[in-house]
Every structure is written in structure tokens, then in C-alpha cells.
Amino acid sequence: MGTLPALKVFEEEISQLKKQVEGIRKKMKAAGPGPASADILNRYVGKRVAFALRNGQEVAATLVEHDRYNCLVETGDGQMVLLKHAIDTVKPLE
């Protein structure tokens, strides 16, 4: 028994959607990460900032450096690494 006509139409649509998604993924990968996050944090390197964390804590510290996933900060108690996914907001204290 052959494929039902309606099923064949859906299979063709799914195939087209998969091609579109793959094209979008390639464009996003080629573009790389957006500059917005890095540019914003670069403004605060060497400055006192308040990090509001997802667990409700607030950390007041000097931002020493950051990479794609972490922020190295200096507090009165020493250095600390904050994971970016745990940060809700960043605001300047100076």
C-alpha cells in the first residue's frame, strides 16, 4: 500500500522546515555570540558593581575579568568566581 497523499504532503513540509532550521543554525553559528553581553561587562571591568544573583543574594565587588561563562570578582573577603548563568542583574556602584 502506498503513502497516503496527506501524509506525503506533511513529510514534504517537515523536510522543508528541517532545511530552513539547518540554514538558520548555520547563520547563527557563523555570526558567533552577540557582542552585547561582552560589551556591557567590559564597561564594568575594574569598577565596583553589584551582582544580583538568581538565588536572591547580592554581591558587591570589583569586576576583575570575565569570559564566556564566568566573572572573576574581588570582594573584601578575596576573589570569587560568579557563574554568569547565576547572575540576574549587574549595576554600577560608583
Short mmCIF file of C-alpha atoms in Angstrom, two decimals:
data_model
loop_
_atom_site.label_atom_id
_atom_site.label_comp_id
_atom_site.label_asym_id
_atom_site.label_seq_id
_atom_site.Cartn_x
_atom_site.Cartn_y
_atom_site.Cartn_z
CA MET A 1 0.00 0.00 0.00
CA GLY A 2 1.39 3.42 -0.97
CA THR A 3 1.84 6.50 1.17
CA LEU A 4 -1.35 8.43 1.77
CA PRO A 5 -1.42 11.78 -0.11
CA ALA A 6 -1.90 13.82 3.08
CA LEU A 7 0.99 12.05 4.78
CA LYS A 8 3.23 12.73 1.78
CA VAL A 9 2.38 16.46 1.98
CA PHE A 10 3.30 16.53 5.68
CA GLU A 11 6.56 14.69 5.02
CA GLU A 12 7.49 17.27 2.37
CA GLU A 13 6.63 20.15 4.72
CA ILE A 14 8.69 18.60 7.50
CA SER A 15 11.62 18.18 5.12
CA GLN A 16 11.40 21.85 4.08
CA LEU A 17 11.21 23.00 7.71
CA LYS A 18 14.27 20.92 8.61
CA LYS A 19 16.21 22.59 5.77
CA GLN A 20 15.12 26.04 6.98
CA VAL A 21 16.16 25.26 10.56
CA GLU A 22 19.54 23.99 9.39
CA GLY A 23 20.06 27.19 7.39
CA ILE A 24 19.21 29.32 10.42
CA ARG A 25 21.58 27.29 12.61
CA LYS A 26 24.42 27.80 10.12
CA LYS A 27 23.81 31.56 10.03
CA MET A 28 23.73 31.77 13.83
CA LYS A 29 26.91 29.73 14.17
CA ALA A 30 28.69 31.89 11.59
CA ALA A 31 27.59 35.06 13.36
CA GLY A 32 29.03 33.86 16.67
CA PRO A 33 27.91 35.11 20.06
CA GLY A 34 26.36 38.54 20.12
CA PRO A 35 28.58 41.38 21.29
CA ALA A 36 26.02 42.83 23.67
CA SER A 37 26.84 40.79 26.77
CA ALA A 38 30.61 41.13 26.46
CA ASP A 39 30.42 44.84 25.63
CA ILE A 40 28.25 45.56 28.65
CA LEU A 41 30.51 43.70 31.07
CA ASN A 42 33.64 45.25 29.55
CA ARG A 43 32.35 48.64 30.72
CA TYR A 44 32.49 47.41 34.31
CA VAL A 45 35.93 45.77 34.39
CA GLY A 46 37.93 47.41 37.19
CA LYS A 47 34.82 49.05 38.68
CA ARG A 48 32.67 48.33 41.72
CA VAL A 49 29.40 46.68 40.76
CA ALA A 50 26.52 44.89 42.46
CA PHE A 51 25.58 41.47 41.13
CA ALA A 52 22.06 40.32 41.93
CA LEU A 53 22.11 36.53 41.83
CA ARG A 54 19.29 34.17 40.96
CA ASN A 55 19.29 32.76 44.50
CA GLY A 56 18.41 36.20 45.89
CA GLN A 57 21.87 37.15 47.17
CA GLU A 58 23.58 40.35 46.17
CA VAL A 59 27.35 40.51 45.77
CA ALA A 60 29.09 43.90 45.81
CA ALA A 61 32.53 43.54 44.25
CA THR A 62 35.06 44.83 41.75
CA LEU A 63 34.83 43.04 38.42
CA VAL A 64 38.37 41.83 37.66
CA GLU A 65 37.71 39.99 34.38
CA HIS A 66 35.17 37.81 32.63
CA ASP A 67 34.95 35.17 29.96
CA ARG A 68 32.08 33.48 28.18
CA TYR A 69 30.77 31.70 31.28
CA ASN A 70 32.34 33.29 34.38
CA CYS A 71 33.04 36.58 36.12
CA LEU A 72 36.07 36.91 38.38
CA VAL A 73 35.36 39.46 41.10
CA GLU A 74 37.28 40.88 44.05
CA THR A 75 35.36 41.28 47.30
CA GLY A 76 36.53 42.31 50.75
CA ASP A 77 36.96 38.59 51.50
CA GLY A 78 39.09 37.87 48.43
CA GLN A 79 38.46 36.73 44.89
CA MET A 80 35.34 34.88 43.82
CA VAL A 81 34.13 33.36 40.56
CA LEU A 82 30.50 34.02 39.68
CA LEU A 83 28.91 31.85 37.04
CA LYS A 84 27.15 34.06 34.51
CA HIS A 85 24.08 31.85 34.36
CA ALA A 86 23.57 32.55 38.08
CA ILE A 87 23.54 36.36 37.60
CA ASP A 88 20.24 38.21 37.18
CA THR A 89 21.41 41.82 37.06
CA VAL A 90 24.58 43.90 37.22
CA LYS A 91 24.56 47.55 38.29
CA PRO A 92 27.38 50.01 38.92
CA LEU A 93 28.05 51.14 42.48
CA GLU A 94 30.27 54.11 41.61
#
